[in-house]
Structure formats: C-alpha cells, structure tokens
Amino acid sequence: MTEQPVSKGHTINLQDNTIPFTATAGHLIAYDWAKSPAKTADLTKIDAQAAISYTAYTRDDLPRDTRPVTFVFNGGPGGGSAVLDVGFLGPKVFDVDASKAANSFILNDNPNTLLDKTDLVFVDPVGTGYSEAILPHKNVDFWGVNSDAKVLSDFITRYINVNNRQSSPKYVYGVSYGGMRAPIIGLLLLQSSTRDYVADPSNKVAKVLTGLVLNSPILDYKTDCYFPYNVPVSCGGAAPTYAMVGAVHEKSLLTAGQTLSDYVNKARSFADTFNGLYADVFGNVSNKTPDTQKQETFLKSLENKGIINTLYQYTGVGKPFRGDGSDSAKDNPWIEYPNMNPVQFTEKFDPAKGKLMLADGRVFLSREQTDPALDQSSIYSKFTWLYQYEFIGYQAYAYYLDLNGTIIGNWNFQRDASLAGITPDLATALALDSSLKVLIQHGYYDLNTPFYQSELNIKNAGLAAQIPVKVYETGHGILPDTTIAYQQVMKDLGAFYDQSSIKMTAALNSPVLEGKSP
C-alpha cells in the first residue's frame, strides 16, 4: 500500500460557468494521534491503524487555504462512499442510455454537485471500499460507534496535514448512519483542535470545524422503535411518516381541503397524543411477554375509538373502529399492533400490492423481496472500479466493496455504556464552538429514519433553536432523482454553506413545505 495518490484534471459546467477541478483517488494512513506526542514529525513512531481509501474533488480556480472542504460518509454501517459520489454529490453523473447506445462509459456534468460550494472528499470506513486495518489491527477493531468515529477523525487530520488544508473551513456530511457518525467525528475534531496539525505553510489561522450536515439520520437508537437491540419504545415518532405515506397513496381520509403544512402539522399533534398514551396504555404490549390488560381496557373506552380511528383515517390501514365488541385484530391491524413499527407498517399497509420499501414509502416491493435496508449481503462494484480507472486513472487491486454485509451484525452500537444517541455530542460540540453550523435533512416518506422522531429528539435536547430540521417530499437519503422540488434542497444547502451560523439558522428554521396538498 502506498500513500501516493493518482490525480487527473477535468472541467465541469455549472450555471454556464466552466470550472476546472482535480479528481484524486488513493489511500491515507489513519494514525493514532491521541497516543503520540503533539505534532510528532516522525510517523514511524505513531501507531498506524488503518489505510483509508478516498476519492477527492478540488477546484483549481480558487485558493485552497480559504476554500471549504467537506468530508462525506455513507451509512449502514457497512456502506462505502461511492454511491454518494457519481450522480449525487460528486461532479459527474452516469448517462445510462448514452452509454448503452455507444457501448462506452459516458459521464455528464452533475448539476446537483456540491463542488460549486465546497471541495469534496468521499471517505470509505474500514472494511468498505478499499479501506483495510493495518496489522496488528483487524477490521473488526473499528466496527463500533466509538472506534469508527475515532479512526475516521484521525484520517481527516491526516488528509488536512498532507494537503495543507489547515485554514480551510471544514464540514462533515453524513448520510443515514453517516449522520450518526458525523457529530461524533465532529466532536472529536473539536476536542483535539489543532493539536495534531503540522505547520501550515500559509501561516494562516487554522479552522477546525465549520459545519455538519446530517442527511436522514437516526439521532438516538434509544428512541428508535424498530431498532432490534432496543427496549420497547413508542412508535409515535413514525406516525407522521405513516400519515404522509397514506396521503401519497391516496388512502388517507384526512387530506381534503388541507395544505401539506396543515396536514403534516396535525399528524405531528396526533403523534404527541399517541406518545402520551404509550407509557400508560400500549407500552407493555411491545414486551417480549406482552401484558395486554391495560390495552384491552383502553380498547373498550370511548377515548380509544378516536385513537384507532385516527390511525385508520391517516393511513387507510384496517377499518373503522366500532367499539361495540365486534372489532377484531383479524381485520384491523391497529388492534393487534397499536404501536406498529415501520417494518410492520410496510407489511400491513396494502398486502395485495406487496410491501412498502423502508427507504421510500412511495414504492412497493414484492412480498418475496428483501428490503434493501435490511439486506446484509455484500456488494462489490465493478462500476466504481471502472469509474476510478477511466475518470481518474486509479487502478485498484480488486473491485470496490460498495456494501460489506458482515459489518452491521458485528457492530458495537454502544456509546458511553448505552445505545448510541448523538444529541449529547451535538450539544457538547455547540458548547465548544457556538458558531458551529448544523443542518438535519429528512424525507417525508422515509420509513427507515422518520423525520418527526428527529424533530422530537432535537426539541427534547433543547437544540431546536440552534439546529434546523428540513423535511422534503422524498425518501431516505434526499436523492435528486426521487425528490420533488430538489432545487429547494440545493437552495437550503447553499444557505448553509454561504451564511454564518446565526443567519443560516434563521433562514433554515423558517418552515418550507413544498406542494399545495398532500
């Protein structure tokens, strides 16, 4: 393994401007800076933990000492970063039709790239892409909430030193589980500050961290009602997503005459009511040994009729609740599963059509298909290998490991002796640097990471005034091809990168709800 990268110059046309940039691919060693003296020059005396593969895009027409740089991470855990590059955040998009017609590899300029705002570094966590642990370390040593964030923050420090980006504004962008690792990485960077930066030839003031983008994150596994290692918790945070899915499939009975804003806000209020009932009524039903006494008593009450009927009216699942003793769980799933989790909802929503996709409740899968969000197979990508070879000139020794299905089953989800939740990390990071910018993005139809649960997590942590949560008409990952009015996503990201923390928060905390009606 060598740290010598491969680079090639290119151009991209954005908004009628031709922008030169350099594409680079390679590895850098993540050294354990915490166990070495500050600013150690002799790297042979520092523990080399892992060789981390990356793909970077840097503009050639702007000074790098003031140019922002964003480190991009995928989720899983177990996902490589390449799927976030071509066709999403990177400068190029693959032209499928033209490539087939020409029997060649055709790339077009990506109008949705972030290269207009920031240089981009797509990073592969250990065991994905081409990233590997360095002996005596093993890949599994870095398969956990804490060790993963630590080694990746060490990589960022190495990248900064090698490329003289000490004074550049720095951002961390994470998708899905990447949205959980990003705040932990950010906190580690803030805590280490410039301790391990080498001397900057420009002698300009170093910048440690400017912002975090959390795209479709789970903010706290302890409040995720589906998470398999969790104790039972309320699924009320998913109820507004259920309502939005019901509306888009025209099964909801509550959309008439309402704007999208009115509809989703009423669904939020209903979720709050449901959460209030959960502890007293439905909680024990979710246990491995269900205690249904309180639920059975509640089902006979007048109050219940409104709850069960509202769930039915929002989603079209089940049937009206009569409350006369004739209601049965056989024809009304809300009676059997009043605290229905997202996986159950995908299966109960419309069995005749199949099951919903967790990542996007607008899409049906066949009942035999494995949902991509639950698929633990490994995927090697010939496309990524070919892209890096033809576009950058980087020739890897094997196909790119796009998804390592063995990682998630071996992942340590604990942080500080409990299941990971990153609102404390966000709060601590903001306490260390009040100018830090944070943006959370979600999709209305994402059943994998429901938007309202993140809103509740941020509100309950007392961070709502500092951290905007933007929700769009899309599914998991906020992808350009599946998002209605993606220009609003780009506008919000532009405000995030261009403005100070105070102005950014003020601009993005104002509600933006696309669409006239659900």
Coordinates of C-alpha atoms in Angstrom, one line a residue:
M1 CA 0.0 0.0 0.0
T2 CA 1.3 3.4 -0.9
E3 CA 0.0 6.9 0.1
Q4 CA 0.9 8.3 -3.3
P5 CA -2.5 9.2 -4.9
V6 CA -3.5 9.4 -8.5
S7 CA -5.0 12.6 -9.9
K8 CA -6.4 13.9 -13.2
G9 CA -7.7 17.3 -14.2
H10 CA -11.2 17.9 -15.5
T11 CA -13.8 20.6 -16.0
I12 CA -17.5 20.9 -15.2
N13 CA -20.0 23.4 -16.5
L14 CA -22.2 24.8 -13.7
Q15 CA -24.7 27.6 -14.3
D16 CA -22.9 28.5 -17.6
N17 CA -19.5 28.7 -15.9
T18 CA -16.7 26.3 -16.8
I19 CA -15.0 25.2 -13.6
P20 CA -11.6 23.4 -13.6
F21 CA -11.1 20.7 -10.9
T22 CA -8.8 17.9 -10.0
A23 CA -10.1 14.4 -9.2
T24 CA -7.9 12.3 -6.9
A25 CA -8.1 8.7 -5.6
G26 CA -5.9 6.9 -3.1
H27 CA -5.2 5.9 0.5
L28 CA -4.0 7.7 3.5
I29 CA -3.0 6.1 6.8
A30 CA -5.1 7.0 9.8
Y31 CA -2.5 7.3 12.6
D32 CA -3.5 7.2 16.3
W33 CA -2.6 10.8 17.1
A34 CA -4.0 10.6 20.6
K35 CA -1.3 8.2 21.7
S36 CA 1.5 10.3 20.2
P37 CA 3.2 13.5 21.3
A38 CA 1.6 16.6 19.8
K39 CA 2.8 17.5 16.3
T40 CA 5.0 14.5 16.0
A41 CA 7.1 14.6 12.8
D42 CA 8.3 11.0 12.9
L43 CA 5.3 9.0 11.7
T44 CA 7.2 5.7 12.2
K45 CA 6.7 6.3 16.0
I46 CA 2.9 6.6 15.7
D47 CA 0.5 3.7 15.6
A48 CA -0.7 3.2 12.0
Q49 CA -4.3 2.0 12.5
A50 CA -5.8 1.7 9.0
A51 CA -5.3 2.6 5.4
I52 CA -8.4 4.6 4.4
S53 CA -9.4 4.9 0.8
Y54 CA -10.9 8.1 -0.5
T55 CA -11.9 10.0 -3.7
A56 CA -11.5 13.8 -3.7
Y57 CA -12.5 16.6 -5.9
T58 CA -10.8 20.0 -5.5
R59 CA -11.4 23.2 -7.6
D60 CA -8.3 24.5 -9.3
D61 CA -9.5 28.1 -9.7
L62 CA -9.9 29.0 -6.0
P63 CA -7.3 29.3 -3.2
R64 CA -7.3 26.2 -1.1
D65 CA -6.4 28.0 2.1
T66 CA -9.9 29.6 2.2
R67 CA -11.8 27.1 0.2
P68 CA -14.3 24.9 2.2
V69 CA -13.7 21.1 2.2
T70 CA -16.4 18.6 3.1
F71 CA -15.7 15.0 4.2
V72 CA -18.6 12.7 3.1
F73 CA -19.6 9.5 4.8
N74 CA -22.2 6.9 3.9
G75 CA -24.2 4.8 6.3
G76 CA -25.1 1.2 7.0
P77 CA -22.9 0.8 9.0
G78 CA -21.1 -1.1 6.2
G79 CA -21.6 1.2 3.2
G80 CA -18.8 2.7 1.1
S81 CA -18.9 6.3 0.0
A82 CA -19.0 5.8 -3.8
V83 CA -22.8 5.7 -4.0
L84 CA -22.8 9.3 -2.7
D85 CA -20.4 10.4 -5.4
V86 CA -21.4 9.8 -9.0
G87 CA -24.9 11.1 -9.6
F88 CA -25.4 12.6 -6.2
L89 CA -22.9 15.0 -4.6
G90 CA -19.9 14.5 -6.9
P91 CA -19.3 16.4 -10.2
K92 CA -20.4 13.7 -12.6
V93 CA -23.5 11.6 -13.4
F94 CA -23.5 8.3 -15.3
D95 CA -25.5 8.5 -18.5
V96 CA -27.1 5.1 -18.7
D97 CA -28.8 5.5 -22.1
A98 CA -25.9 7.1 -23.9
S99 CA -23.5 4.5 -22.5
K100 CA -25.7 1.7 -23.8
A101 CA -26.1 3.3 -27.2
A102 CA -22.3 4.0 -27.6
N103 CA -21.3 0.8 -25.8
S104 CA -18.9 3.0 -23.8
F105 CA -18.6 4.7 -20.5
I106 CA -20.4 8.1 -20.8
L107 CA -20.4 10.7 -18.0
N108 CA -22.3 14.0 -17.9
D109 CA -21.9 17.0 -15.6
N110 CA -23.9 16.8 -12.4
P111 CA -26.0 20.0 -11.9
N112 CA -26.6 19.0 -8.3
T113 CA -23.0 18.6 -7.2
L114 CA -21.8 20.5 -4.2
L115 CA -18.5 21.3 -5.9
D116 CA -19.8 24.8 -6.5
K117 CA -19.7 25.4 -2.7
T118 CA -17.0 23.1 -1.4
D119 CA -14.2 20.7 -2.2
L120 CA -15.4 17.1 -1.6
V121 CA -13.6 14.1 0.0
F122 CA -15.6 10.8 -0.1
V123 CA -14.3 8.6 2.6
D124 CA -14.6 4.8 3.0
P125 CA -14.8 3.5 6.5
V126 CA -12.7 0.5 7.5
G127 CA -13.9 -2.7 5.7
T128 CA -15.6 -0.8 2.9
G129 CA -14.3 0.5 -0.5
Y130 CA -10.6 -0.4 -0.4
S131 CA -10.1 0.6 3.3
E132 CA -8.4 -2.0 5.5
A133 CA -6.9 -2.2 9.0
I134 CA -3.1 -2.4 9.3
L135 CA -1.7 -5.2 11.3
P136 CA -1.8 -5.9 14.2
H137 CA -5.1 -4.2 14.0
K138 CA -8.1 -6.0 12.4
N139 CA -11.1 -4.6 10.6
V140 CA -13.4 -5.6 13.3
D141 CA -11.5 -3.4 15.8
F142 CA -13.0 -0.4 14.0
W143 CA -16.6 -1.7 13.8
G144 CA -18.2 0.2 16.6
V145 CA -19.7 3.6 17.3
N146 CA -16.6 4.9 19.1
S147 CA -13.7 3.2 17.3
D148 CA -15.2 4.0 13.9
A149 CA -15.5 7.7 14.6
K150 CA -12.1 7.8 16.2
V151 CA -10.2 6.3 13.2
L152 CA -12.1 8.4 10.7
S153 CA -11.4 11.6 12.6
D154 CA -7.7 10.5 12.5
F155 CA -7.9 10.1 8.8
I156 CA -9.3 13.6 8.4
T157 CA -6.4 15.0 10.4
R158 CA -4.0 13.1 8.1
Y159 CA -5.7 14.5 5.0
I160 CA -5.6 18.0 6.3
N161 CA -1.9 17.8 7.0
V162 CA -0.9 16.1 3.7
N163 CA -2.9 18.6 1.6
N164 CA -2.3 21.7 3.7
R165 CA -6.0 22.4 4.4
Q166 CA -5.4 23.6 8.0
S167 CA -7.0 27.0 7.3
S168 CA -9.9 25.7 5.1
P169 CA -13.4 25.8 6.6
K170 CA -14.2 22.1 7.3
Y171 CA -17.5 20.3 7.1
V172 CA -18.6 16.7 7.8
Y173 CA -21.5 15.4 5.7
G174 CA -23.1 12.0 6.8
V175 CA -26.0 10.0 5.2
S176 CA -28.1 7.6 7.2
Y177 CA -25.7 6.0 9.8
G178 CA -23.2 8.5 8.5
G179 CA -25.5 11.1 10.1
M180 CA -24.8 9.5 13.4
R181 CA -21.0 9.2 13.0
A182 CA -20.7 12.8 11.7
P183 CA -21.4 14.5 15.1
I184 CA -19.1 12.2 16.9
I185 CA -16.3 12.8 14.4
G186 CA -17.0 16.5 14.7
L187 CA -16.8 16.4 18.5
L188 CA -13.5 14.6 18.3
L189 CA -12.1 17.1 15.9
L190 CA -13.2 20.0 18.1
Q191 CA -11.7 18.3 21.2
S192 CA -8.4 17.7 19.6
S193 CA -8.5 21.1 18.0
T194 CA -5.2 21.9 16.2
R195 CA -3.1 19.7 18.4
D196 CA -2.1 17.3 15.6
Y197 CA -1.9 19.8 12.7
V198 CA 1.5 20.2 11.2
A199 CA 2.8 23.7 10.5
D200 CA 0.8 25.4 7.7
P201 CA 3.0 27.0 5.0
S202 CA 0.5 29.8 4.6
N203 CA 0.7 30.7 8.3
K204 CA -3.0 31.4 8.3
V205 CA -5.3 30.8 11.3
A206 CA -6.4 27.2 11.4
K207 CA -10.1 26.3 11.3
V208 CA -11.1 23.0 13.0
L209 CA -14.8 22.5 12.1
T210 CA -17.3 24.8 10.5
G211 CA -20.4 22.6 10.0
L212 CA -22.2 19.3 10.0
V213 CA -24.8 18.0 7.6
L214 CA -26.9 15.1 8.8
N215 CA -28.9 13.6 5.9
S216 CA -31.6 11.1 7.0
P217 CA -30.0 10.2 10.4
I218 CA -31.2 8.3 13.4
L219 CA -30.3 10.7 16.2
D220 CA -30.8 8.3 19.1
Y221 CA -31.2 4.5 18.9
K222 CA -32.9 4.5 22.3
T223 CA -35.9 6.2 20.7
D224 CA -35.9 4.2 17.5
C225 CA -38.9 1.9 17.9
Y226 CA -37.7 -0.7 15.4
F227 CA -34.1 -1.0 16.4
P228 CA -33.7 -4.7 17.2
Y229 CA -31.4 -4.2 20.2
N230 CA -33.7 -1.7 21.9
V231 CA -36.1 -1.9 24.7
P232 CA -39.7 -1.2 23.6
V233 CA -40.4 2.4 23.0
S234 CA -43.2 4.4 21.4
C235 CA -43.5 4.4 17.6
G236 CA -45.4 7.8 17.8
G237 CA -42.4 9.5 16.1
A238 CA -43.2 7.5 13.0
A239 CA -46.9 8.3 12.9
P240 CA -46.5 11.5 10.7
T241 CA -44.5 9.4 8.2
Y242 CA -47.3 6.9 8.2
A243 CA -49.7 9.7 7.5
M244 CA -47.7 11.1 4.6
V245 CA -47.4 7.6 3.1
G246 CA -51.2 7.2 3.4
A247 CA -51.7 10.5 1.7
V248 CA -49.3 9.9 -1.2
H249 CA -51.1 6.6 -1.9
E250 CA -54.5 8.3 -1.7
K251 CA -55.5 6.1 1.2
S252 CA -55.7 8.8 3.9
L253 CA -59.2 10.1 4.6
L254 CA -57.9 13.4 6.2
T255 CA -56.3 15.3 3.3
A256 CA -59.4 17.1 1.8
G257 CA -59.1 20.8 1.9
Q258 CA -55.7 20.8 3.7
T259 CA -52.4 22.2 2.6
L260 CA -49.4 20.0 3.1
S261 CA -48.4 22.2 6.1
D262 CA -51.8 21.8 7.8
Y263 CA -51.9 18.1 7.2
V264 CA -48.4 17.2 8.5
N265 CA -48.7 19.6 11.5
K266 CA -52.0 17.8 12.6
A267 CA -50.2 14.5 12.2
R268 CA -47.4 15.8 14.4
S269 CA -50.0 16.8 17.1
F270 CA -51.6 13.3 16.8
A271 CA -48.2 11.7 17.3
D272 CA -47.7 13.8 20.5
T273 CA -51.1 12.5 21.8
F274 CA -50.1 8.9 20.9
N275 CA -46.7 9.3 22.7
G276 CA -48.6 10.5 25.8
L277 CA -50.7 7.3 25.8
Y278 CA -47.9 4.9 25.1
A279 CA -46.4 4.7 28.5
D280 CA -49.7 4.2 30.2
V281 CA -51.5 2.0 27.7
F282 CA -49.5 0.5 24.9
G283 CA -46.0 0.1 26.3
N284 CA -46.3 -3.3 27.9
V285 CA -47.9 -4.8 24.7
S286 CA -44.5 -4.4 23.0
N287 CA -42.7 -6.5 25.5
K288 CA -41.5 -10.0 24.6
T289 CA -44.1 -11.3 27.1
P290 CA -47.0 -8.9 26.3
D291 CA -49.2 -7.6 29.1
T292 CA -52.4 -6.6 27.3
Q293 CA -54.6 -5.8 30.3
K294 CA -54.3 -2.0 30.0
Q295 CA -54.7 -2.2 26.3
E296 CA -57.8 -4.3 26.5
T297 CA -59.3 -1.9 29.0
F298 CA -58.4 1.0 26.7
L299 CA -59.9 -0.7 23.6
K300 CA -63.3 -0.7 25.4
S301 CA -63.1 3.0 26.2
L302 CA -64.6 5.9 24.2
E303 CA -61.1 7.5 24.1
N304 CA -59.7 4.6 22.2
K305 CA -62.2 4.9 19.4
G306 CA -60.7 8.2 18.4
I307 CA -57.1 6.9 18.5
I308 CA -57.7 3.7 16.5
N309 CA -59.9 5.6 14.0
T310 CA -57.4 8.3 13.6
L311 CA -54.7 5.8 12.8
Y312 CA -57.0 4.2 10.2
Q313 CA -58.0 7.6 8.8
Y314 CA -54.4 8.7 8.3
T315 CA -53.2 5.5 6.7
G316 CA -56.2 3.6 5.3
V317 CA -54.8 0.5 7.2
G318 CA -57.5 -1.6 8.8
K319 CA -61.1 -0.3 9.1
P320 CA -63.2 2.0 11.3
F321 CA -63.3 1.0 15.0
R322 CA -66.9 0.5 16.1
G323 CA -66.3 -0.1 19.8
D324 CA -69.3 -2.4 20.1
G325 CA -67.4 -5.6 20.9
S326 CA -67.4 -6.7 17.3
D327 CA -63.9 -5.3 16.4
S328 CA -61.2 -7.9 15.8
A329 CA -57.5 -7.8 15.3
K330 CA -58.0 -10.2 12.3
D331 CA -59.4 -7.4 10.2
N332 CA -57.8 -4.4 11.9
P333 CA -54.0 -4.5 12.4
W334 CA -54.1 -1.4 14.6
I335 CA -55.9 -3.5 17.3
E336 CA -53.1 -6.2 17.2
Y337 CA -50.3 -3.7 16.7
P338 CA -51.3 -0.3 18.1
N339 CA -47.6 0.6 18.4
M340 CA -46.9 -0.6 14.9
N341 CA -43.2 -0.2 14.0
P342 CA -42.1 0.8 10.4
V343 CA -41.3 -2.7 9.3
Q344 CA -44.8 -3.9 10.4
F345 CA -46.3 -0.9 8.7
T346 CA -44.6 -1.8 5.4
E347 CA -46.2 -5.2 5.5
K348 CA -49.7 -4.2 6.7
F349 CA -50.2 -1.2 4.5
D350 CA -51.5 -2.9 1.4
P351 CA -50.7 -6.6 1.3
A352 CA -52.4 -7.0 -2.1
K353 CA -49.8 -4.8 -3.7
G354 CA -46.8 -6.1 -1.8
K355 CA -44.9 -4.4 0.9
L356 CA -43.6 -0.8 1.1
M357 CA -39.9 0.0 0.8
L358 CA -38.5 1.2 4.1
A359 CA -36.3 3.8 2.4
D360 CA -39.3 5.3 0.4
G361 CA -42.9 4.6 1.3
R362 CA -44.0 5.6 -2.2
V363 CA -42.5 2.4 -3.6
F364 CA -43.9 -1.1 -3.4
L365 CA -41.7 -4.2 -3.3
S366 CA -42.9 -7.8 -3.9
R367 CA -43.5 -9.6 -0.7
E368 CA -40.7 -12.0 -1.5
Q369 CA -38.1 -9.3 -2.0
T370 CA -35.6 -8.5 0.8
D371 CA -35.9 -4.8 1.6
P372 CA -32.6 -3.1 0.7
A373 CA -32.5 -1.5 4.1
L374 CA -32.5 -5.0 5.7
D375 CA -30.2 -6.7 3.2
Q376 CA -27.0 -7.8 4.7
S377 CA -25.3 -9.2 1.6
S378 CA -22.0 -7.9 0.4
I379 CA -21.8 -6.0 -2.9
Y380 CA -18.7 -5.5 -4.9
S381 CA -18.9 -2.7 -7.5
K382 CA -17.3 -3.1 -10.9
F383 CA -18.8 0.3 -11.9
T384 CA -16.8 2.2 -9.2
W385 CA -13.6 0.4 -10.1
L386 CA -14.2 1.3 -13.8
Y387 CA -15.1 4.9 -13.0
Q388 CA -12.0 5.5 -10.9
Y389 CA -9.8 3.8 -13.6
E390 CA -11.2 5.7 -16.6
F391 CA -12.0 9.1 -15.0
I392 CA -9.1 9.4 -12.5
G393 CA -6.6 6.8 -13.7
Y394 CA -6.7 5.0 -10.4
Q395 CA -6.3 1.2 -10.8
A396 CA -7.3 -0.7 -7.7
Y397 CA -6.2 -4.3 -7.0
A398 CA -9.8 -5.5 -6.6
Y399 CA -13.4 -4.4 -7.2
Y400 CA -14.7 -1.7 -4.8
L401 CA -16.6 -3.1 -1.8
D402 CA -19.7 -1.0 -2.0
L403 CA -21.5 -2.7 0.8
N404 CA -20.0 -5.0 3.4
G405 CA -22.9 -7.0 4.8
T406 CA -20.8 -8.6 7.6
I407 CA -20.2 -5.3 9.3
I408 CA -23.7 -4.4 10.8
G409 CA -24.0 -7.8 12.5
N410 CA -20.6 -7.3 14.2
W411 CA -21.1 -3.6 15.0
N412 CA -20.9 -2.3 18.6
F413 CA -23.8 0.2 18.8
Q414 CA -22.9 1.3 22.3
R415 CA -21.6 4.7 23.2
D416 CA -20.8 5.5 26.9
A417 CA -22.2 2.2 28.1
S418 CA -25.6 2.7 26.4
L419 CA -27.1 2.6 22.9
A420 CA -25.7 5.4 20.8
G421 CA -27.5 8.7 20.8
I422 CA -25.8 11.8 19.4
T423 CA -27.8 14.7 20.7
P424 CA -25.4 15.0 23.7
D425 CA -22.5 15.1 21.2
L426 CA -24.2 17.9 19.2
A427 CA -24.9 19.8 22.5
T428 CA -21.2 19.5 23.6
A429 CA -19.9 20.4 20.1
L430 CA -22.1 23.6 20.1
A431 CA -20.9 24.4 23.6
L432 CA -17.3 24.1 22.4
D433 CA -18.0 26.3 19.4
S434 CA -21.2 28.3 19.3
S435 CA -20.6 29.3 15.7
L436 CA -20.8 25.6 14.5
K437 CA -23.4 25.2 11.8
V438 CA -25.6 22.0 11.9
L439 CA -28.3 21.1 9.3
I440 CA -30.5 18.0 9.6
Q441 CA -32.3 16.8 6.4
H442 CA -35.2 14.2 6.2
G443 CA -37.7 12.9 3.7
Y444 CA -41.4 12.8 4.4
Y445 CA -41.7 9.2 3.0
D446 CA -38.7 7.8 4.7
L447 CA -39.8 4.9 7.0
N448 CA -36.3 4.0 7.8
T449 CA -35.5 7.2 9.7
P450 CA -38.8 9.0 10.4
F451 CA -38.5 12.8 10.3
Y452 CA -40.7 13.6 13.3
Q453 CA -38.6 11.4 15.7
S454 CA -35.6 13.6 14.8
E455 CA -37.6 16.7 15.4
L456 CA -38.6 15.4 18.8
N457 CA -35.0 14.4 19.7
I458 CA -33.7 17.9 18.8
K459 CA -36.6 19.6 20.7
N460 CA -36.2 17.4 23.8
A461 CA -32.4 18.1 23.8
G462 CA -33.1 21.8 23.8
L463 CA -31.4 22.3 20.5
A464 CA -34.3 23.3 18.2
A465 CA -33.3 27.0 18.2
Q466 CA -29.8 26.1 17.0
I467 CA -30.4 23.1 14.7
P468 CA -32.9 23.4 11.8
V469 CA -34.5 20.1 10.6
K470 CA -35.6 20.4 7.0
V471 CA -38.1 17.9 5.5
Y472 CA -38.6 17.4 1.8
E473 CA -41.0 15.4 -0.4
T474 CA -38.7 12.4 -0.8
G475 CA -37.4 9.2 0.8
H476 CA -34.2 8.2 2.6
G477 CA -31.0 10.0 1.5
I478 CA -32.7 13.0 -0.1
L479 CA -31.7 11.8 -3.6
P480 CA -32.0 14.2 -6.6
D481 CA -33.9 11.6 -8.8
T482 CA -36.5 10.9 -6.1
T483 CA -37.1 14.3 -4.6
I484 CA -39.9 16.6 -5.6
A485 CA -38.5 20.2 -6.0
Y486 CA -34.9 19.2 -5.4
Q487 CA -34.0 22.9 -6.1
Q488 CA -35.2 23.6 -2.6
V489 CA -32.6 21.1 -1.2
M490 CA -29.9 22.9 -3.2
K491 CA -31.1 26.3 -2.0
D492 CA -31.0 25.2 1.6
L493 CA -27.5 23.7 1.2
G494 CA -26.4 26.9 -0.4
A495 CA -27.7 28.9 2.5
F496 CA -26.0 26.5 4.9
Y497 CA -22.6 26.9 3.2
D498 CA -22.8 30.6 2.4
Q499 CA -24.1 32.1 5.7
S500 CA -22.9 32.4 9.2
S501 CA -24.4 30.2 11.9
I502 CA -26.9 32.9 13.1
K503 CA -28.1 33.8 9.6
M504 CA -28.2 30.2 8.5
T505 CA -30.3 29.1 11.5
A506 CA -32.7 31.9 11.0
A507 CA -33.1 31.2 7.3
L508 CA -33.5 27.5 7.6
N509 CA -35.6 27.3 10.7
S510 CA -38.4 29.1 8.8
P511 CA -40.7 26.3 7.5
V512 CA -40.5 25.4 3.9
L513 CA -43.2 22.9 2.9
E514 CA -43.4 22.1 -0.8
G515 CA -46.6 21.3 -2.5
K516 CA -50.2 22.5 -2.3
S517 CA -51.7 19.5 -0.8
P518 CA -50.5 16.0 0.3

